[in-house]
Short mmCIF file of C-alpha atoms (C1' of nucleotides) in Angstrom, two decimals:
data_model
loop_
_atom_site.label_atom_id
_atom_site.label_comp_id
_atom_site.label_asym_id
_atom_site.label_seq_id
_atom_site.Cartn_x
_atom_site.Cartn_y
_atom_site.Cartn_z
CA MET A 177 -18.43 -62.86 26.41
CA SER A 178 -18.75 -59.69 28.29
CA GLN A 179 -15.75 -60.35 30.45
CA SER A 180 -13.09 -60.64 27.52
CA VAL A 181 -14.52 -57.66 25.74
CA LEU A 182 -14.73 -55.58 28.82
CA ARG A 183 -11.02 -56.53 29.59
CA ALA A 184 -10.01 -56.08 26.01
CA ALA A 185 -11.49 -52.35 26.17
CA ARG A 186 -9.85 -51.74 29.18
CA ILE A 187 -6.53 -52.85 27.94
CA ILE A 188 -6.86 -50.58 24.94
CA ASP A 189 -7.73 -47.78 26.96
CA ALA A 190 -4.38 -48.40 28.88
CA ILE A 191 -2.52 -48.37 25.75
CA ALA A 192 -4.24 -45.10 24.64
CA ASP A 193 -3.06 -43.70 27.80
CA GLU A 194 0.54 -44.38 26.79
CA PRO A 195 2.25 -47.14 24.88
CA ARG A 196 2.97 -50.20 27.19
CA THR A 197 4.87 -53.37 27.01
CA VAL A 198 3.41 -56.86 27.37
CA MET A 199 4.87 -57.17 30.92
CA GLU A 200 3.42 -53.73 32.16
CA LEU A 201 0.14 -54.75 30.96
CA ALA A 202 0.10 -58.22 32.39
CA ALA A 203 1.05 -56.77 35.82
CA THR A 204 -1.47 -54.11 35.52
CA PHE A 205 -4.23 -56.50 34.66
CA ASP A 206 -2.93 -59.23 37.04
CA LEU A 207 -2.47 -61.89 34.09
CA HIS A 208 -0.03 -64.20 33.13
CA ARG A 209 2.47 -62.73 30.57
CA SER A 210 1.37 -65.43 28.16
CA THR A 211 -2.31 -64.57 28.50
CA MET A 212 -1.61 -60.98 27.79
CA PHE A 213 0.73 -61.72 25.01
CA ARG A 214 -2.28 -63.78 23.31
CA GLU A 215 -4.65 -60.92 23.97
CA LEU A 216 -2.33 -58.33 22.47
CA ARG A 217 -1.73 -60.47 19.49
CA ALA A 218 -5.46 -60.80 18.98
CA LEU A 219 -5.79 -57.03 19.21
CA GLU A 220 -2.88 -56.49 16.77
CA SER A 221 -4.48 -59.03 14.28
CA VAL A 222 -7.53 -56.57 13.94
CA GLY A 223 -5.65 -53.61 13.93
CA TYR A 224 -6.64 -52.21 17.21
CA VAL A 225 -3.06 -51.93 18.48
CA HIS A 226 0.18 -52.09 16.91
CA ARG A 227 3.59 -53.27 18.10
CA ARG A 228 6.26 -50.60 18.07
CA LYS A 229 9.81 -51.85 17.36
CA ASP A 230 10.65 -51.32 20.85
CA GLY A 231 8.09 -53.74 21.94
CA ARG A 232 5.55 -51.32 23.22
CA TYR A 233 2.24 -51.36 22.02
CA ARG A 234 0.32 -48.29 20.84
CA LEU A 235 -3.13 -48.00 19.22
CA GLY A 236 -3.56 -49.29 15.76
CA LEU A 237 -4.67 -47.68 12.66
CA HIS A 238 -7.74 -49.45 12.08
CA LEU A 239 -9.05 -47.69 15.24
CA VAL A 240 -8.63 -44.43 13.37
CA SER A 241 -10.56 -45.44 10.32
CA LEU A 242 -13.35 -46.82 12.46
CA ALA A 243 -13.45 -43.53 14.22
CA ARG A 244 -13.73 -41.50 10.99
CA ARG A 245 -16.92 -43.38 10.27
CA ALA A 246 -18.11 -43.16 13.79
CA PHE A 247 -17.63 -39.47 13.65
CA ASP A 248 -19.40 -39.20 10.07
CA ASP A 249 -22.33 -41.10 11.62
CA LEU A 250 -22.63 -38.74 14.31
CA ASP A 251 -26.20 -37.26 13.71
CA LEU A 252 -26.58 -34.36 16.14
CA PRO A 253 -29.72 -33.01 14.43
CA GLY A 254 -31.44 -36.65 14.63
CA ALA A 255 -30.41 -37.03 18.17
CA ALA A 256 -31.56 -33.93 19.31
CA ARG A 257 -34.80 -33.56 17.31
CA ASP A 258 -37.18 -34.94 19.70
CA HIS A 259 -35.59 -33.42 22.71
CA LEU A 260 -35.77 -30.05 21.06
CA ARG A 261 -39.28 -30.39 20.59
CA THR A 262 -40.00 -31.35 24.03
CA LEU A 263 -37.97 -28.48 25.36
CA HIS A 264 -40.03 -26.30 22.97
CA GLY A 265 -43.04 -27.48 24.61
CA ILE A 266 -41.82 -26.74 27.98
CA VAL A 267 -40.40 -23.16 27.22
CA GLY A 268 -42.44 -21.92 24.40
CA ASN A 269 -39.58 -20.01 22.77
CA THR A 270 -37.79 -20.51 19.51
CA VAL A 271 -35.27 -23.12 20.02
CA HIS A 272 -32.03 -23.33 17.98
CA LEU A 273 -29.78 -26.15 17.50
CA ALA A 274 -26.30 -25.40 16.42
CA ALA A 275 -23.34 -27.81 15.40
CA LEU A 276 -19.66 -27.43 15.16
CA VAL A 277 -18.50 -28.65 11.91
CA GLU A 278 -14.79 -28.26 11.15
CA ASP A 279 -14.24 -24.96 12.59
CA ILE A 280 -17.52 -23.44 11.66
CA ILE A 281 -20.66 -23.39 13.65
CA VAL A 282 -23.81 -23.80 11.68
CA TYR A 283 -27.74 -23.75 12.79
CA VAL A 284 -28.87 -27.47 11.91
CA ASP A 285 -32.15 -27.25 13.32
CA LYS A 286 -34.74 -24.92 14.88
CA VAL A 287 -38.19 -25.14 16.44
CA GLU A 288 -40.14 -21.89 15.77
CA ASP A 289 -42.64 -20.39 18.03
CA PRO A 290 -45.69 -20.63 16.02
CA SER A 291 -47.47 -17.99 18.01
CA GLY A 292 -44.53 -15.62 18.22
CA VAL A 293 -42.64 -13.80 15.56
CA ARG A 294 -40.85 -15.61 13.00
CA MET A 295 -37.10 -14.75 13.45
CA TYR A 296 -34.76 -14.40 10.70
CA SER A 297 -32.43 -17.28 10.99
CA SER A 298 -32.22 -20.36 8.70
CA ILE A 299 -31.12 -23.98 9.03
CA GLY A 300 -27.58 -24.17 7.37
CA LYS A 301 -26.65 -20.73 8.02
CA ALA A 302 -23.24 -20.01 9.69
CA VAL A 303 -23.23 -18.43 13.24
CA VAL A 304 -21.19 -15.71 13.96
CA PRO A 305 -19.33 -17.11 16.94
CA TYR A 306 -18.43 -13.97 18.95
CA ALA A 307 -22.07 -12.58 18.44
CA SER A 308 -24.46 -15.58 19.34
CA GLY A 309 -25.37 -17.55 22.42
CA VAL A 310 -24.54 -20.87 20.64
CA GLY A 311 -21.36 -19.50 19.41
CA LYS A 312 -20.22 -18.60 22.79
CA ALA A 313 -21.57 -21.81 24.40
CA ILE A 314 -19.29 -23.69 21.89
CA LEU A 315 -16.34 -21.59 22.06
CA ALA A 316 -16.23 -21.72 25.87
CA GLY A 317 -15.83 -25.55 25.80
CA LEU A 318 -12.94 -25.52 23.11
CA ASP A 319 -9.30 -25.44 23.87
CA VAL A 320 -7.21 -22.52 22.76
CA GLY A 321 -6.07 -24.04 19.40
CA ALA A 322 -9.68 -25.08 18.37
CA ARG A 323 -10.89 -21.70 19.69
CA ASP A 324 -8.37 -20.02 17.53
CA ALA A 325 -9.32 -21.99 14.51
CA VAL A 326 -13.01 -21.08 14.73
CA LEU A 327 -12.43 -17.53 15.24
CA ALA A 328 -9.53 -17.54 12.54
CA GLY A 329 -11.81 -15.25 10.18
CA ALA A 330 -13.39 -13.20 12.71
CA THR A 331 -14.14 -9.58 11.80
CA TRP A 332 -15.14 -8.33 15.06
CA VAL A 333 -17.99 -6.46 13.27
CA LYS A 334 -20.05 -4.50 15.97
CA PHE A 335 -23.71 -5.65 15.09
CA THR A 336 -25.18 -4.00 18.15
CA GLU A 337 -23.53 -1.71 20.70
CA ASN A 338 -23.26 -4.88 22.93
CA THR A 339 -21.33 -6.79 20.33
CA ILE A 340 -18.02 -8.12 21.69
CA SER A 341 -15.63 -6.55 19.75
CA SER A 342 -12.24 -8.14 20.64
CA ARG A 343 -10.63 -11.38 21.25
CA ALA A 344 -9.52 -10.42 24.92
CA GLU A 345 -13.13 -9.30 25.73
CA LEU A 346 -14.44 -12.59 24.28
CA ASP A 347 -11.90 -14.72 26.22
CA ARG A 348 -13.05 -13.02 29.48
CA GLN A 349 -16.55 -13.68 28.79
CA LEU A 350 -15.89 -17.23 27.69
CA ASP A 351 -14.26 -17.88 31.11
CA LEU A 352 -17.37 -17.17 32.70
CA VAL A 353 -19.47 -19.05 30.36
CA THR A 354 -17.20 -22.25 31.25
CA GLN A 355 -17.74 -21.58 34.89
CA GLN A 356 -21.59 -21.20 34.76
CA GLY A 357 -22.19 -23.75 32.21
CA TRP A 358 -24.28 -21.45 29.92
CA ALA A 359 -23.96 -18.30 27.63
CA ALA A 360 -26.17 -15.30 27.15
CA ASP A 361 -26.70 -13.08 24.03
CA ASP A 362 -27.68 -9.85 25.53
CA ARG A 363 -28.61 -8.00 22.39
CA GLU A 364 -25.24 -8.60 20.85
CA PHE A 365 -26.37 -9.51 17.38
CA GLU A 366 -29.63 -7.76 17.12
CA ASP A 367 -31.04 -4.94 19.35
CA PHE A 368 -34.25 -6.59 20.01
CA ILE A 369 -33.35 -10.11 20.52
CA ASN A 370 -31.88 -11.90 23.67
CA CYS A 371 -30.76 -15.53 23.92
CA ILE A 372 -29.57 -18.11 26.32
CA ALA A 373 -27.38 -20.99 25.11
CA VAL A 374 -26.10 -24.19 26.70
CA PRO A 375 -23.44 -26.50 24.99
CA ILE A 376 -23.98 -30.00 24.09
CA VAL A 377 -21.06 -31.84 25.63
CA THR A 378 -19.99 -35.48 24.82
CA PRO A 379 -17.00 -37.42 25.78
CA LEU A 380 -15.31 -36.10 22.78
CA GLY A 381 -15.93 -32.56 23.82
CA VAL A 382 -18.45 -29.96 22.68
CA VAL A 383 -20.10 -30.90 19.59
CA GLY A 384 -22.75 -28.01 19.57
CA ALA A 385 -25.18 -25.84 21.51
CA LEU A 386 -28.84 -25.25 21.67
CA SER A 387 -30.34 -21.93 22.56
CA ILE A 388 -33.77 -20.33 23.34
CA THR A 389 -34.57 -16.80 21.94
CA ALA A 390 -36.79 -14.08 22.84
CA ILE A 391 -37.73 -10.57 21.74
CA ARG A 392 -36.38 -8.39 24.30
CA MET A 393 -39.72 -6.64 24.72
CA VAL A 394 -41.57 -9.72 25.43
CA GLN A 395 -39.12 -11.54 27.76
CA ASP A 396 -36.23 -10.27 29.26
CA LEU A 397 -33.09 -12.11 29.94
CA ASP A 398 -33.89 -12.84 33.46
CA THR A 399 -37.18 -14.61 32.65
CA LEU A 400 -35.23 -16.79 29.71
CA LYS A 401 -32.70 -17.47 32.71
CA THR A 402 -35.36 -19.41 34.44
CA ARG A 403 -35.18 -21.84 31.55
CA ILE A 404 -31.66 -22.87 32.02
CA PRO A 405 -32.23 -25.92 34.18
CA ALA A 406 -34.57 -27.24 31.47
CA MET A 407 -32.22 -26.43 28.66
CA LEU A 408 -29.23 -28.19 30.58
CA GLN A 409 -31.16 -31.22 31.10
CA THR A 410 -32.08 -31.23 27.30
CA ALA A 411 -28.42 -30.84 26.53
CA THR A 412 -27.63 -33.84 28.66
CA LEU A 413 -30.16 -35.97 27.06
CA ILE A 414 -29.09 -35.14 23.60
CA ALA A 415 -25.36 -35.86 24.61
CA ARG A 416 -26.43 -39.27 26.10
CA GLU A 417 -28.15 -40.20 22.94
CA LEU A 418 -25.38 -39.56 20.74
CA GLY A 419 -23.01 -41.54 22.83
CA MET B 61 -9.23 -64.83 24.64
CA SER B 62 -8.50 -64.41 21.08
CA GLN B 63 -11.75 -65.57 19.56
CA SER B 64 -13.87 -63.33 21.74
CA VAL B 65 -11.93 -60.23 20.92
CA LEU B 66 -11.70 -61.25 17.21
CA ARG B 67 -15.37 -61.52 16.82
CA ALA B 68 -15.94 -58.47 18.83
CA ALA B 69 -13.80 -56.64 16.20
CA ARG B 70 -15.54 -58.18 13.28
CA ILE B 71 -18.95 -57.10 14.85
CA ILE B 72 -17.75 -53.53 15.16
CA ASP B 73 -16.62 -53.54 11.71
CA ALA B 74 -19.94 -54.80 10.64
CA ILE B 75 -21.55 -52.07 12.58
CA ALA B 76 -19.03 -49.45 11.03
CA ASP B 77 -20.36 -50.71 7.61
CA GLU B 78 -23.81 -49.45 8.41
CA PRO B 79 -25.85 -49.42 11.71
CA ARG B 80 -27.45 -52.96 12.05
CA THR B 81 -30.01 -54.62 14.65
CA VAL B 82 -29.31 -57.39 17.00
CA MET B 83 -31.06 -59.84 14.80
CA GLU B 84 -29.17 -58.94 11.56
CA LEU B 85 -25.80 -59.35 13.51
CA ALA B 86 -26.94 -62.77 15.10
CA ALA B 87 -27.93 -64.02 11.65
CA THR B 88 -24.50 -62.66 9.98
CA PHE B 89 -22.30 -64.34 12.61
CA ASP B 90 -24.46 -67.36 13.16
CA LEU B 91 -24.97 -66.76 16.93
CA HIS B 92 -27.94 -66.95 19.03
CA ARG B 93 -29.79 -63.56 19.60
CA SER B 94 -29.08 -63.76 23.23
CA THR B 95 -25.56 -64.15 22.68
CA MET B 96 -25.34 -61.30 20.39
CA PHE B 97 -27.52 -59.14 22.54
CA ARG B 98 -25.04 -59.73 25.42
CA GLU B 99 -22.12 -59.08 23.27
CA LEU B 100 -23.51 -55.83 22.19
CA ARG B 101 -24.35 -54.79 25.62
CA ALA B 102 -20.66 -55.25 26.61
CA LEU B 103 -19.55 -53.29 23.75
CA GLU B 104 -22.02 -50.57 24.74
CA SER B 105 -20.93 -50.37 28.29
CA VAL B 106 -17.47 -49.46 27.04
CA GLY B 107 -18.75 -46.99 24.62
CA TYR B 108 -17.50 -48.79 21.36
CA VAL B 109 -21.10 -49.00 19.88
CA HIS B 110 -24.30 -47.12 20.78
CA ARG B 111 -27.77 -48.08 20.51
CA ARG B 112 -29.89 -45.85 18.52
CA LYS B 113 -33.45 -45.31 19.30
CA ASP B 114 -34.62 -47.40 16.56
CA GLY B 115 -32.63 -50.40 17.99
CA ARG B 116 -29.89 -50.43 15.67
CA TYR B 117 -26.33 -50.14 16.77
CA ARG B 118 -23.85 -47.66 15.59
CA LEU B 119 -20.25 -47.12 16.58
CA GLY B 120 -19.67 -45.38 19.64
CA LEU B 121 -18.12 -42.07 20.74
CA HIS B 122 -15.31 -43.77 22.84
CA LEU B 123 -13.99 -44.82 19.52
CA VAL B 124 -13.36 -41.42 18.36
CA SER B 125 -11.72 -40.14 21.28
CA LEU B 126 -9.50 -43.35 21.11
CA ALA B 127 -8.62 -42.65 17.53
CA ARG B 128 -8.07 -38.97 18.22
CA ARG B 129 -5.06 -40.08 20.24
CA ALA B 130 -4.03 -43.03 17.89
CA PHE B 131 -3.71 -40.32 15.36
CA ASP B 132 -1.87 -38.07 17.40
CA ASP B 133 0.61 -40.79 18.37
CA LEU B 134 1.12 -41.65 14.72
CA ASP B 135 4.81 -41.07 14.41
CA LEU B 136 5.66 -41.07 10.74
CA PRO B 137 9.36 -39.70 11.25
CA GLY B 138 10.08 -42.33 13.83
CA ALA B 139 8.63 -45.19 11.61
CA ALA B 140 10.51 -43.96 8.67
CA ARG B 141 13.76 -42.87 10.15
CA ASP B 142 15.79 -46.43 9.83
CA HIS B 143 14.03 -47.13 6.45
CA LEU B 144 14.91 -43.84 4.81
CA ARG B 145 18.61 -44.49 5.93
CA THR B 146 18.61 -47.95 4.53
CA LEU B 147 17.08 -46.34 1.29
CA HIS B 148 19.77 -43.85 1.10
CA GLY B 149 22.38 -46.49 1.24
CA ILE B 150 21.06 -48.20 -1.78
CA VAL B 151 20.15 -45.11 -4.02
CA GLY B 152 22.81 -42.68 -2.77
CA ASN B 153 20.81 -39.78 -3.39
CA THR B 154 19.42 -37.31 -0.76
CA VAL B 155 16.00 -38.63 0.51
CA HIS B 156 13.30 -36.66 1.72
CA LEU B 157 10.33 -37.69 3.92
CA ALA B 158 7.40 -35.32 3.91
CA ALA B 159 4.05 -35.57 5.92
CA LEU B 160 0.50 -34.26 5.31
CA VAL B 161 -0.46 -32.40 8.41
CA GLU B 162 -3.69 -30.88 8.38
CA ASP B 163 -3.93 -29.65 4.84
CA ILE B 164 -0.30 -28.66 4.78
CA ILE B 165 2.59 -30.82 3.48
CA VAL B 166 5.91 -30.53 5.50
CA TYR B 167 9.36 -32.02 5.18
CA VAL B 168 9.87 -33.83 8.32
CA ASP B 169 13.07 -35.72 7.54
CA LYS B 170 15.93 -35.85 5.10
CA VAL B 171 19.05 -37.96 4.57
CA GLU B 172 21.68 -35.87 2.82
CA ASP B 173 23.94 -37.14 0.37
CA PRO B 174 27.34 -36.48 2.15
CA SER B 175 29.52 -36.76 -1.03
CA GLY B 176 27.07 -34.45 -3.11
CA VAL B 177 26.00 -31.05 -3.04
CA ARG B 178 23.89 -29.91 -0.18
CA MET B 179 20.66 -28.68 -1.22
CA TYR B 180 18.54 -26.18 0.07
CA SER B 181 15.66 -27.81 1.85
CA SER B 182 15.16 -28.00 5.53
CA ILE B 183 13.14 -30.05 7.84
CA GLY B 184 10.21 -28.33 8.77
CA LYS B 185 9.72 -26.34 5.68
CA ALA B 186 6.33 -26.41 3.98
CA VAL B 187 6.31 -27.88 0.73
CA VAL B 188 4.67 -26.28 -2.35
CA PRO B 189 2.11 -29.00 -3.26
CA TYR B 190 1.95 -28.47 -7.01
CA ALA B 191 5.68 -27.94 -7.51
CA SER B 192 7.30 -30.89 -5.92
CA GLY B 193 7.37 -34.43 -6.29
CA VAL B 194 6.17 -35.34 -2.71
CA GLY B 195 3.50 -32.88 -3.13
CA LYS B 196 2.00 -34.53 -6.10
CA ALA B 197 2.36 -37.90 -4.81
CA ILE B 198 0.32 -36.98 -1.75
CA LEU B 199 -2.33 -35.10 -3.84
CA ALA B 200 -2.77 -37.79 -6.09
CA GLY B 201 -3.95 -40.02 -3.32
CA LEU B 202 -6.43 -37.43 -1.75
CA ASP B 203 -9.95 -37.16 -2.50
CA VAL B 204 -11.41 -34.07 -4.02
CA GLY B 205 -12.33 -32.25 -0.91
CA ALA B 206 -8.93 -32.98 0.82
CA ARG B 207 -6.98 -32.05 -2.41
CA ASP B 208 -8.98 -28.70 -2.53
CA ALA B 209 -8.03 -28.17 1.06
CA VAL B 210 -4.21 -28.62 0.46
CA LEU B 211 -4.31 -26.36 -2.72
CA ALA B 212 -6.60 -23.78 -0.99
CA GLY B 213 -3.89 -21.14 -0.75
CA ALA B 214 -2.05 -22.19 -3.94
CA THR B 215 -0.53 -19.24 -5.74
CA TRP B 216 0.49 -21.06 -8.97
CA VAL B 217 3.74 -19.14 -8.95
CA LYS B 218 5.99 -20.29 -11.93
CA PHE B 219 9.11 -21.29 -10.23
CA THR B 220 10.58 -22.75 -13.58
CA GLU B 221 9.52 -23.24 -16.97
CA ASN B 222 8.08 -26.43 -16.19
CA THR B 223 6.10 -25.54 -13.11
CA ILE B 224 2.67 -26.64 -13.29
CA SER B 225 0.45 -23.44 -13.26
CA SER B 226 -3.22 -24.52 -13.21
CA ARG B 227 -5.44 -26.75 -11.26
CA ALA B 228 -6.55 -28.41 -14.63
CA GLU B 229 -3.06 -29.22 -15.57
CA LEU B 230 -2.34 -30.50 -12.18
CA ASP B 231 -5.37 -32.75 -12.10
CA ARG B 232 -4.50 -34.12 -15.27
CA GLN B 233 -1.03 -34.98 -14.16
CA LEU B 234 -2.14 -36.51 -10.83
CA ASP B 235 -4.41 -39.01 -12.59
CA LEU B 236 -1.30 -40.27 -14.23
CA VAL B 237 0.40 -40.10 -10.66
CA THR B 238 -2.44 -42.29 -9.37
CA GLN B 239 -2.15 -44.67 -11.92
CA GLN B 240 1.68 -45.31 -11.81
CA GLY B 241 2.02 -44.99 -8.33
CA TRP B 242 4.90 -42.47 -8.28
CA ALA B 243 5.27 -38.70 -9.03
CA ALA B 244 8.09 -37.10 -10.72
CA ASP B 245 9.39 -33.61 -10.50
CA ASP B 246 11.14 -32.71 -13.69
CA ARG B 247 12.63 -29.43 -13.21
CA GLU B 248 9.36 -27.98 -11.77
CA PHE B 249 10.72 -26.00 -8.71
CA GLU B 250 14.40 -25.47 -9.37
CA ASP B 251 15.82 -25.65 -12.97
CA PHE B 252 18.61 -27.90 -12.10
CA ILE B 253 16.87 -30.40 -9.85
CA ASN B 254 14.90 -33.66 -10.81
CA CYS B 255 13.18 -35.86 -8.30
CA ILE B 256 11.08 -38.98 -7.94
CA ALA B 257 8.52 -39.27 -5.12
CA VAL B 258 6.27 -42.06 -4.13
CA PRO B 259 3.31 -41.92 -1.37
CA ILE B 260 3.18 -43.57 1.78
CA VAL B 261 -0.34 -45.22 1.90
CA THR B 262 -1.85 -46.57 5.05
CA PRO B 263 -5.15 -48.00 5.62
CA LEU B 264 -6.06 -44.50 6.60
CA GLY B 265 -5.04 -43.14 3.16
CA VAL B 266 -1.96 -41.14 2.19
CA VAL B 267 0.08 -39.78 5.21
CA GLY B 268 3.10 -38.66 3.45
CA ALA B 269 5.64 -39.36 0.87
CA LEU B 270 9.25 -39.88 0.35
CA SER B 271 11.38 -38.52 -2.64
CA ILE B 272 15.08 -38.89 -3.83
CA THR B 273 16.50 -35.85 -5.54
CA ALA B 274 19.41 -35.45 -8.10
CA ILE B 275 20.96 -32.65 -9.78
CA ARG B 276 19.78 -32.78 -13.46
CA MET B 277 23.44 -32.67 -14.74
CA VAL B 278 24.51 -35.55 -12.63
CA GLN B 279 21.57 -37.95 -12.91
CA ASP B 280 18.82 -37.43 -15.29
CA LEU B 281 15.23 -38.39 -14.65
CA ASP B 282 15.45 -41.73 -16.30
CA THR B 283 18.27 -42.72 -13.86
CA LEU B 284 16.15 -41.82 -10.92
CA LYS B 285 13.29 -43.83 -12.35
CA THR B 286 15.36 -46.89 -12.10
CA ARG B 287 15.05 -46.42 -8.18
CA ILE B 288 11.32 -46.57 -8.09
CA PRO B 289 11.07 -50.34 -7.06
CA ALA B 290 13.24 -49.67 -4.02
CA MET B 291 11.35 -46.53 -3.09
CA LEU B 292 8.10 -48.35 -3.42
CA GLN B 293 9.26 -51.13 -1.15
CA THR B 294 10.56 -48.54 1.24
CA ALA B 295 7.14 -46.72 1.42
CA THR B 296 5.56 -50.20 1.98
CA LEU B 297 7.80 -50.94 4.94
CA ILE B 298 7.24 -47.55 6.45
CA ALA B 299 3.44 -47.97 6.13
CA ARG B 300 3.55 -51.29 7.54
CA GLU B 301 5.41 -49.88 10.39
CA LEU B 302 2.74 -47.41 11.24
CA GLY B 303 -0.10 -49.57 11.06
"C1'" DG C 241 30.20 -66.01 28.48
"C1'" DA C 242 26.79 -66.66 31.87
"C1'" DC C 243 22.74 -64.24 33.56
"C1'" DA C 244 18.72 -62.14 33.70
"C1'" DT C 245 14.62 -60.53 31.21
"C1'" DT C 246 10.94 -60.96 28.27
"C1'" DG C 247 8.79 -63.16 24.36
"C1'" DT C 248 6.47 -67.42 22.53
"C1'" DT C 249 4.27 -72.06 22.09
"C1'" DG C 250 1.65 -76.77 23.73
"C1'" DC C 251 -1.32 -78.79 26.89
"C1'" DA C 252 -4.60 -79.94 30.64
"C1'" DT C 253 -7.51 -77.38 33.79
"C1'" DC C 254 -11.05 -74.29 34.68
"C1'" DA C 255 -14.09 -70.69 33.88
"C1'" DT C 256 -16.57 -68.11 30.78
"C1'" DT C 257 -19.61 -67.84 27.38
"C1'" DT C 258 -23.16 -70.27 24.90
"C1'" DG C 259 -27.63 -71.75 23.41
"C1'" DC C 260 -31.92 -73.08 25.12
"C1'" DA C 261 -36.18 -72.11 27.17
"C1'" DA C 262 -39.22 -69.00 28.98
"C1'" DC C 263 -41.08 -64.68 29.83
"C1'" DA C 264 -41.64 -59.52 28.43
"C1'" DC C 265 -42.99 -56.38 25.45
"C1'" DA C 266 -44.53 -54.09 21.22
"C1'" DG C 267 -46.58 -53.71 16.79
"C1'" DT C 268 -49.48 -56.14 13.61
"C1'" DT C 269 -53.44 -58.47 11.86
"C1'" DG C 270 -57.81 -60.93 11.56
"C1'" DC D 199 -59.81 -56.62 20.95
"C1'" DA D 200 -57.32 -60.75 21.13
"C1'" DA D 201 -54.40 -63.67 19.28
"C1'" DC D 202 -50.06 -63.62 16.96
"C1'" DT D 203 -45.47 -62.53 15.22
"C1'" DG D 204 -41.11 -60.64 15.90
"C1'" DT D 205 -37.61 -58.97 19.04
"C1'" DG D 206 -35.64 -58.01 23.63
"C1'" DT D 207 -34.12 -59.87 28.03
"C1'" DT D 208 -32.84 -62.96 31.75
"C1'" DG D 209 -31.60 -67.69 34.46
"C1'" DC D 210 -29.38 -71.95 33.88
"C1'" DA D 211 -26.66 -76.37 32.76
"C1'" DA D 212 -23.40 -77.63 29.08
"C1'" DA D 213 -19.66 -77.05 26.09
"C1'" DT D 214 -16.04 -74.38 24.07
"C1'" DG D 215 -12.46 -71.57 24.56
"C1'" DA D 216 -9.31 -69.02 27.71
"C1'" DT D 217 -5.84 -69.61 31.41
"C1'" DG D 218 -1.60 -70.67 33.90
"C1'" DC D 219 1.99 -73.46 33.82
"C1'" DA D 220 6.27 -75.23 32.35
"C1'" DA D 221 9.67 -75.04 28.93
"C1'" DC D 222 12.26 -72.98 25.29
"C1'" DA D 223 13.81 -69.17 22.40
"C1'" DA D 224 15.58 -64.68 21.84
"C1'" DT D 225 17.45 -60.79 23.38
"C1'" DG D 226 19.99 -57.59 26.22
"C1'" DT D 227 23.10 -57.00 30.42
"C1'" DC D 228 26.88 -57.54 33.44
#
DNA sequence: GACATTGTTGCATCATTTGCAACACAGTTG
DNA sequence: CAACTGTGTTGCAAATGATGCAACAATGTC
């Protein structure tokens, strides 16, 4: 059973790449025309591919409706929950999880440091994208269009002296974030708080980010940076669990 | 080859319905556990399904990335083009095609009545959702959330005496549109113009609408209504071509 | 109008998938 | 704690389903 399904999946991928004819696909997969024809007919009957008037096959609509549900079922908090707690056990700091939900970034989970100061941040609260570690970690992984959408309502309020206050400056920083794979918030939202964030990247792109936070006087940014490897691994584990 | 693929598709649909275990699926499809296990492993290896920690399978992320492309490839104007011209040949009136593109409704094609008056409406122009036949035909097919999104920027300008000028009044009319399957624009945008519109509905939901337009003095609304069966059939043909 | 190319179907062969049995592992119960 | 129940997982021989072929249909091309 695996062979048929595997090949069907590869055929669908080929069609996703660009619409193809029966002959092209038969040649690509080294199959007889008749075989490929039957395969495509089967895929068409379940709505996975669709035959255009010109004879080429493209992806079918049923795939889209499936994906909508797959996306709705995507449970970032659920997938992350245990890993965040494990990370917290390692680093000790408050750990935040943020998700990108339709152009806005929202905190969806956090693990407080019981011994430390409780910080003001609540689950469900929207994140200021340009003034937070998770915001920057997520923005750095988006293409221009998506980045524009997230920043559409940006007011560029200067919360602190370090707050990024222009799109140009932000874009410059995001380039760096993309390169290094993590983002810092160096007193950019609150004067006494630092944080480091890493994106959670699935085959779909960035779906969220996680961060660790510290009071500046207790731990400086360089101390937090030593935690980056652990954070990256946590992010990878969460991504794997998602998909 | 068809049988394996067909069943795989049905299994995926079952999982889309809600996450399932190997045993449940084996029972549903009357297969041995081992067989279903192997099937799911194959589907997992290509990213179509994903095994959660609790052992249940849910849809995989690869499906979502496929769907994104499928959706991008969706070519409403291309699929509609010939059918619109055929319809124009039958009814004679100016035919418009509108698409719902990310919360806004846009004219994407039209067939002018060469003998009639050229009407002011251009391809690419955004439609006023509450003051047009195609707008109402589309809105009627959307759920509350999507309807809210489309109407987010609505100004409720009264273009004519008949223009709908409140959400409540619109919602009332849309109920009727949903019931009857078509929408009218009875001098609601321009005093001298009437139109009838029908939605184009795919398995994904409403993706657009088409309309026929007439100068009120030349053809009244009742005359236009006689064209509804032809329009509905055209919409069905277009939807079929899309999917 | 003949030719070339691709689409489409029936059929016998062949390969893949299937169910079984057996083992592994976890959670549960007496 | 040990036996048990339910599920996950793998090897193997039987059986079902997929494959290529050939032949025909349909379409476009020279």
